[in-house]
XYZ file of C-alpha atoms in Angstrom:
440
model
C -187.043 -157.679 -195.740
C -189.501 -160.261 -194.507
C -191.355 -159.992 -191.202
C -189.677 -161.836 -188.374
C -191.743 -164.337 -186.414
C -189.738 -163.816 -183.220
C -190.249 -160.951 -180.824
C -187.778 -158.145 -181.549
C -185.409 -156.951 -178.817
C -186.749 -154.095 -176.736
C -184.312 -151.651 -178.320
C -185.876 -152.268 -181.723
C -189.280 -150.932 -180.693
C -188.236 -147.290 -180.721
C -185.429 -145.402 -182.403
C -183.891 -141.929 -182.014
C -185.097 -139.193 -184.391
C -181.688 -139.127 -186.079
C -181.984 -142.734 -187.255
C -182.482 -143.457 -190.951
C -184.402 -146.447 -192.339
C -181.119 -147.932 -193.516
C -179.738 -147.774 -189.978
C -182.703 -149.584 -188.486
C -182.826 -153.349 -188.639
C -186.431 -154.342 -189.247
C -187.809 -150.819 -189.697
C -189.800 -152.013 -192.703
C -191.041 -155.141 -190.942
C -194.113 -155.795 -188.869
C -193.584 -156.610 -185.235
C -194.125 -160.224 -184.318
C -197.340 -159.383 -182.462
C -198.728 -157.566 -185.527
C -198.350 -160.457 -187.955
C -201.217 -162.463 -186.514
C -203.536 -159.481 -186.840
C -202.407 -158.841 -190.410
C -203.260 -162.442 -191.239
C -206.807 -161.827 -189.974
C -207.375 -158.474 -191.711
C -209.345 -159.906 -194.643
C -211.568 -161.861 -192.272
C -212.084 -158.875 -189.967
C -212.927 -156.689 -192.943
C -215.578 -159.212 -193.953
C -217.038 -158.721 -190.462
C -217.082 -154.941 -190.937
C -213.796 -153.835 -189.356
C -210.716 -152.336 -190.981
C -207.261 -152.399 -189.414
C -204.682 -149.649 -189.860
C -202.777 -149.571 -193.211
C -199.635 -151.295 -191.884
C -201.714 -154.305 -190.831
C -203.261 -154.896 -194.243
C -201.957 -157.571 -196.632
C -199.510 -156.235 -199.196
C -198.544 -153.224 -197.084
C -195.623 -151.208 -198.469
C -194.104 -148.707 -196.013
C -195.062 -145.200 -197.125
C -191.683 -143.750 -196.160
C -190.029 -145.737 -198.949
C -191.729 -143.492 -201.500
C -192.774 -140.239 -199.817
C -189.348 -139.099 -198.664
C -190.354 -138.817 -194.998
C -188.709 -140.404 -191.992
C -190.566 -143.515 -190.918
C -191.438 -142.099 -187.500
C -193.261 -139.209 -189.216
C -195.595 -141.540 -191.101
C -198.847 -142.944 -189.725
C -197.983 -146.451 -190.871
C -194.628 -146.160 -189.121
C -196.288 -146.410 -185.717
C -195.828 -149.783 -184.096
C -198.786 -151.400 -182.394
C -198.589 -151.503 -178.571
C -197.064 -154.601 -177.012
C -200.290 -156.550 -176.513
C -201.011 -159.388 -178.883
C -204.628 -159.872 -177.755
C -205.970 -156.354 -178.458
C -205.979 -154.168 -181.563
C -207.660 -150.951 -182.625
C -209.813 -150.918 -185.759
C -212.281 -148.752 -187.642
C -215.890 -149.848 -187.958
C -216.604 -149.581 -191.661
C -220.309 -148.782 -191.267
C -219.761 -145.463 -189.468
C -216.006 -144.843 -189.320
C -215.866 -145.086 -185.528
C -212.835 -146.421 -183.695
C -213.291 -149.708 -181.835
C -211.165 -152.242 -180.018
C -211.111 -155.887 -181.060
C -210.017 -158.333 -178.374
C -208.949 -161.924 -178.976
C -210.331 -164.210 -176.256
C -210.588 -167.914 -175.591
C -213.982 -169.151 -176.721
C -216.317 -169.478 -173.740
C -213.796 -168.234 -171.174
C -215.051 -166.589 -167.956
C -213.985 -163.096 -169.065
C -215.972 -163.016 -172.284
C -218.890 -164.875 -170.679
C -219.219 -162.258 -167.932
C -218.735 -159.346 -170.336
C -221.367 -160.689 -172.729
C -223.862 -161.335 -169.952
C -223.453 -157.789 -168.605
C -223.894 -156.456 -172.120
C -227.156 -158.238 -172.793
C -229.900 -156.210 -174.421
C -231.824 -155.888 -171.167
C -228.935 -154.984 -168.901
C -227.450 -152.554 -171.397
C -230.507 -150.325 -170.904
C -229.751 -149.905 -167.199
C -228.312 -146.380 -166.760
C -225.992 -147.464 -163.940
C -224.438 -150.260 -166.011
C -220.824 -149.214 -166.541
C -219.522 -152.570 -167.740
C -217.820 -152.129 -171.099
C -220.390 -152.669 -173.895
C -219.762 -155.605 -176.225
C -220.733 -154.358 -179.682
C -220.059 -157.575 -181.569
C -218.903 -161.124 -180.957
C -217.751 -163.767 -183.435
C -215.525 -166.834 -183.763
C -212.204 -167.159 -185.541
C -212.585 -168.919 -188.916
C -209.607 -171.218 -188.389
C -209.086 -171.640 -184.638
C -212.151 -172.995 -182.878
C -210.917 -172.027 -179.433
C -210.447 -168.379 -180.444
C -213.202 -165.760 -180.530
C -213.307 -161.984 -180.819
C -215.254 -159.387 -178.883
C -215.635 -155.836 -180.202
C -215.803 -152.922 -177.779
C -215.957 -149.133 -178.096
C -212.583 -147.443 -178.319
C -211.797 -146.403 -174.755
C -208.920 -144.515 -173.187
C -207.489 -144.574 -169.667
C -209.649 -142.610 -167.263
C -206.836 -140.124 -166.489
C -205.740 -139.363 -170.054
C -205.916 -136.455 -170.483
C -205.603 -135.417 -166.890
C -208.544 -134.135 -164.868
C -208.878 -130.339 -164.702
C -211.855 -129.477 -162.503
C -213.284 -130.552 -159.153
C -216.597 -131.320 -160.864
C -214.889 -133.868 -163.088
C -213.735 -135.829 -160.046
C -217.247 -135.695 -158.614
C -218.666 -137.103 -161.843
C -216.020 -139.827 -162.062
C -216.646 -140.965 -158.508
C -220.405 -141.175 -158.965
C -220.152 -143.118 -162.222
C -217.588 -145.575 -160.866
C -219.522 -146.187 -157.659
C -222.857 -146.645 -159.423
C -221.130 -149.030 -161.840
C -219.808 -150.984 -158.856
C -223.303 -151.135 -157.367
C -224.565 -152.558 -160.660
C -221.852 -155.243 -160.764
C -222.402 -156.282 -157.173
C -226.196 -156.373 -157.529
C -225.718 -158.816 -160.392
C -223.356 -161.002 -158.393
C -220.143 -159.910 -160.131
C -217.032 -158.992 -158.169
C -214.494 -157.411 -160.503
C -211.495 -158.065 -158.219
C -209.140 -155.826 -160.222
C -210.650 -152.314 -160.121
C -207.299 -150.653 -160.708
C -206.437 -147.679 -162.871
C -205.773 -149.788 -165.975
C -209.274 -151.295 -165.842
C -211.192 -148.042 -165.380
C -211.532 -146.443 -168.782
C -213.603 -143.774 -170.462
C -215.259 -143.021 -173.753
C -213.703 -139.656 -174.563
C -215.316 -139.241 -177.990
C -217.108 -136.030 -177.019
C -213.858 -134.487 -175.805
C -212.163 -134.728 -179.208
C -214.295 -132.999 -181.881
C -211.663 -133.661 -184.572
C -210.845 -137.162 -183.404
C -207.454 -138.530 -182.404
C -205.007 -141.234 -183.415
C -205.720 -144.607 -181.760
C -202.139 -145.017 -180.502
C -200.756 -141.475 -180.300
C -203.946 -140.354 -178.638
C -202.888 -136.757 -178.082
C -202.515 -136.194 -181.840
C -204.942 -135.867 -184.737
C -205.692 -139.050 -186.729
C -203.184 -138.054 -189.448
C -200.554 -136.974 -186.871
C -200.480 -133.479 -188.411
C -200.926 -131.664 -185.085
C -202.005 -132.034 -181.478
C -205.646 -133.045 -181.165
C -207.698 -130.229 -179.590
C -209.970 -131.371 -176.805
C -212.673 -130.057 -174.504
C -212.541 -130.558 -170.708
C -214.709 -133.390 -169.392
C -216.747 -130.967 -167.302
C -218.245 -129.230 -170.324
C -218.948 -132.138 -172.685
C -219.439 -135.148 -170.410
C -217.803 -138.552 -170.669
C -218.803 -142.038 -169.595
C -216.554 -144.317 -167.556
C -216.443 -148.107 -167.825
C -215.109 -151.185 -166.085
C -213.103 -153.397 -168.432
C -211.242 -156.708 -168.229
C -213.188 -159.305 -166.253
C -210.298 -161.773 -166.500
C -210.140 -162.565 -162.769
C -213.701 -161.588 -161.884
C -215.950 -163.960 -159.976
C -219.704 -164.451 -160.069
C -221.903 -165.409 -157.149
C -225.450 -166.724 -157.619
C -228.072 -165.210 -155.285
C -227.845 -166.747 -151.823
C -224.578 -168.578 -152.487
C -221.367 -168.005 -150.480
C -219.173 -165.329 -152.043
C -215.787 -166.192 -150.542
C -212.828 -166.717 -152.891
C -209.067 -167.237 -152.727
C -206.261 -165.881 -154.903
C -203.679 -163.096 -154.945
C -204.040 -161.911 -158.539
C -204.770 -158.259 -159.262
C -202.744 -155.122 -159.929
C -203.421 -153.613 -156.505
C -201.328 -155.680 -154.128
C -202.061 -153.406 -151.162
C -205.327 -155.234 -150.473
C -204.520 -156.751 -147.048
C -206.730 -159.845 -147.208
C -205.475 -161.302 -150.515
C -204.502 -164.930 -149.917
C -204.146 -168.205 -151.781
C -205.252 -170.126 -148.686
C -207.606 -168.038 -146.535
C -210.986 -167.282 -148.204
C -212.062 -163.642 -148.383
C -214.954 -161.531 -149.676
C -214.193 -160.324 -153.250
C -216.836 -157.596 -153.044
C -214.912 -155.966 -150.199
C -211.762 -156.131 -152.352
C -213.535 -154.004 -154.951
C -214.352 -151.410 -152.299
C -210.712 -151.265 -151.187
C -209.275 -150.949 -154.700
C -211.676 -148.159 -155.702
C -210.757 -146.341 -152.489
C -207.120 -146.701 -153.463
C -207.856 -145.233 -156.898
C -209.433 -142.215 -155.200
C -206.333 -141.837 -153.048
C -203.618 -142.407 -155.648
C -205.166 -140.603 -158.601
C -206.742 -137.674 -156.801
C -206.061 -137.117 -153.112
C -202.310 -137.732 -153.415
C -202.060 -135.392 -156.409
C -204.411 -132.492 -155.633
C -204.777 -130.324 -152.555
C -208.398 -129.162 -152.901
C -210.208 -132.503 -152.774
C -210.629 -132.805 -149.039
C -214.098 -134.293 -149.488
C -212.417 -137.526 -150.619
C -210.680 -138.236 -147.330
C -213.620 -139.777 -145.403
C -214.440 -141.967 -148.399
C -210.857 -143.156 -148.730
C -210.552 -143.808 -144.996
C -213.667 -145.967 -144.796
C -213.105 -147.790 -148.086
C -209.464 -148.736 -147.406
C -209.720 -149.784 -143.775
C -207.769 -153.003 -143.193
C -210.770 -154.845 -141.747
C -212.910 -155.949 -144.730
C -215.992 -156.283 -142.538
C -215.726 -152.594 -141.590
C -215.751 -151.404 -145.196
C -219.101 -150.037 -146.369
C -221.015 -151.529 -149.280
C -220.910 -149.982 -152.742
C -224.554 -148.941 -152.359
C -223.843 -147.075 -149.110
C -220.816 -145.337 -150.652
C -222.857 -144.276 -153.675
C -225.589 -142.805 -151.459
C -223.056 -140.777 -149.462
C -221.277 -139.646 -152.628
C -224.500 -138.384 -154.195
C -225.392 -136.516 -151.024
C -221.966 -134.897 -150.990
C -222.196 -134.001 -154.677
C -225.592 -132.350 -154.236
C -224.158 -130.180 -151.478
C -221.237 -129.011 -153.632
C -221.776 -125.532 -155.025
C -221.559 -124.778 -158.735
C -218.575 -122.513 -158.089
C -216.656 -125.288 -156.383
C -217.469 -127.759 -159.155
C -215.857 -125.342 -161.617
C -212.797 -124.845 -159.441
C -209.510 -125.912 -160.971
C -207.702 -128.904 -159.444
C -204.675 -127.597 -157.539
C -201.625 -129.845 -157.623
C -200.020 -130.505 -154.271
C -196.584 -129.455 -155.546
C -197.865 -126.013 -156.542
C -196.957 -122.878 -154.649
C -199.738 -120.901 -153.002
C -199.118 -118.036 -155.413
C -199.398 -120.226 -158.457
C -202.589 -121.844 -157.196
C -204.186 -118.415 -156.807
C -203.125 -117.291 -160.286
C -203.995 -120.433 -162.214
C -207.289 -120.951 -160.403
C -208.363 -117.426 -161.201
C -207.549 -117.919 -164.870
C -209.605 -121.072 -165.028
C -212.628 -119.302 -163.623
C -212.297 -116.439 -166.108
C -211.421 -118.422 -169.219
C -214.314 -120.834 -168.903
C -214.478 -123.191 -171.930
C -218.035 -122.466 -173.026
C -217.022 -122.472 -176.691
C -214.213 -123.737 -178.901
C -212.092 -120.599 -178.557
C -212.349 -120.518 -174.773
C -211.661 -124.255 -174.570
C -208.494 -123.706 -176.564
C -207.482 -120.930 -174.162
C -208.038 -123.116 -171.105
C -206.100 -126.009 -172.606
C -203.348 -123.582 -173.583
C -203.101 -122.288 -170.014
C -202.697 -125.858 -168.743
C -199.922 -126.646 -171.221
C -197.933 -123.629 -170.114
C -198.447 -124.080 -166.388
C -195.014 -125.307 -165.349
C -193.082 -122.988 -167.667
C -195.021 -119.924 -166.535
C -194.643 -120.885 -162.899
C -190.878 -120.895 -163.351
C -191.074 -117.445 -164.963
C -193.138 -116.106 -162.067
C -190.890 -117.560 -159.358
C -188.860 -114.323 -158.808
C -192.023 -112.594 -157.552
C -191.999 -113.147 -153.808
C -195.139 -114.281 -152.049
C -195.320 -112.543 -148.671
C -195.028 -114.995 -145.783
C -196.483 -112.484 -143.375
C -198.272 -109.134 -143.428
C -201.765 -107.875 -143.886
C -204.387 -109.411 -146.122
C -204.198 -106.291 -148.281
C -200.487 -106.870 -148.923
C -201.096 -110.469 -149.887
C -203.964 -109.489 -152.153
C -201.778 -106.884 -153.825
C -199.101 -109.489 -154.517
C -201.704 -111.893 -155.883
C -202.945 -109.154 -158.206
C -199.389 -108.490 -159.472
C -198.919 -112.190 -160.142
C -202.250 -112.330 -161.906
C -201.396 -109.396 -164.179
C -197.997 -110.897 -165.045
C -199.673 -114.191 -165.832
C -202.241 -112.465 -168.011
C -199.536 -110.691 -169.971
C -197.426 -113.799 -170.409
C -200.373 -115.984 -171.309
C -200.978 -113.992 -174.473
C -197.662 -115.179 -175.904
C -197.230 -118.853 -176.626
C -194.166 -120.321 -174.929
C -193.444 -122.166 -178.154
C -193.335 -118.920 -180.126
C -196.890 -118.939 -181.450
C -199.910 -116.917 -180.449
C -203.056 -119.066 -180.470
C -206.004 -117.273 -182.007
C -208.156 -117.986 -178.967
C -205.802 -115.848 -176.880
C -206.297 -112.674 -178.961
C -208.590 -110.330 -177.107
C -208.429 -112.449 -173.951
C -206.005 -110.136 -172.154
C -208.649 -107.556 -171.265
C -210.884 -110.262 -169.802
C -208.124 -111.243 -167.381
C -208.185 -107.791 -165.770
C -211.920 -107.259 -165.439
C -212.638 -108.983 -162.079
C -209.799 -107.120 -160.367
C -210.209 -103.721 -162.017
C -213.834 -103.507 -160.895
C -213.265 -104.410 -157.257
């Protein structure tokens, strides 16, 4: 078969596990959006970047010779539906990067390059995505490429600890202060444009598309919680950003942006884009954290002030950062290590799971595996524990006794993998679960 130049129908992007290569029209073809990248592979390699095997000239699908189903092969993974961005490996050190196709001299790349200058890159509060390389297309003069670190969405994997939210908020606010001090209003500070470098979380790496799996897709990729290894968050995509020279008016018009809840957006009435950034970050705090977790009450005053309908009443990024740092300093170490409690959880489950997180603290690889294992089994174990009644009334002693019973049941169940396997990190952990209660 020869690659088709037209976009395939949506139902050709994914197939059921029962499908065979013969049953799939175009299974051995590149997607239309991949062809252009394949045609630039030799050039990109000359610049020091290697695309995945399926995007290299002369590619022959591995499943034609290895006897595997195509969806079990690394080169059987389609590229995401975005023709302007591709993952690659930097040949010099083997690190994953993103290569983005941009229009030469467009506002997005101009802003990104200016914020990534040698001087500004040294500023510790600069959270604009670093531009590692920049070069022109050899055939199309109006096309250029910018190379960035490989980043993942800020909430993948999900947050686990209160301290991780505190760190995220401080980094994002200090990054906003940096942008605003340099006259840049992002104007689209939504979830999709707040990303993180999670390299430290994945000691064995991960696949660039199936990011929860190892690079060779042989197993799930083990990872450490953010709280114990540290990650860095970045602002990306300055496509609708605006710049304001010192002393110049900052008002703009336009309704573009993923967050359409911003009340002042208008194509006719000018508004302050810096106040839009404040609102959208406040909305991220609300949607991604306060709406999902019940033990993040410290976010509420920030959300209230940042998302007020009157732009003039919203505080500046610098004021928000100062208040956030004060609040973070006043947060105890115990609270920073407290597990995030989902709002849909029962009180009993919150008590059990939170206790486990405090005991199985990921200070090493084995403990990290245990903590991640506990998270994966949360919903299944909660269903198993549901017959144990949580007393709606009675003395504190009765409630504590019930909590202890739940905790013991959880400890016993947690030593057996719900998928039928017993992770090595769980061996010997059972006794640790009992210690805090047995000694009180």
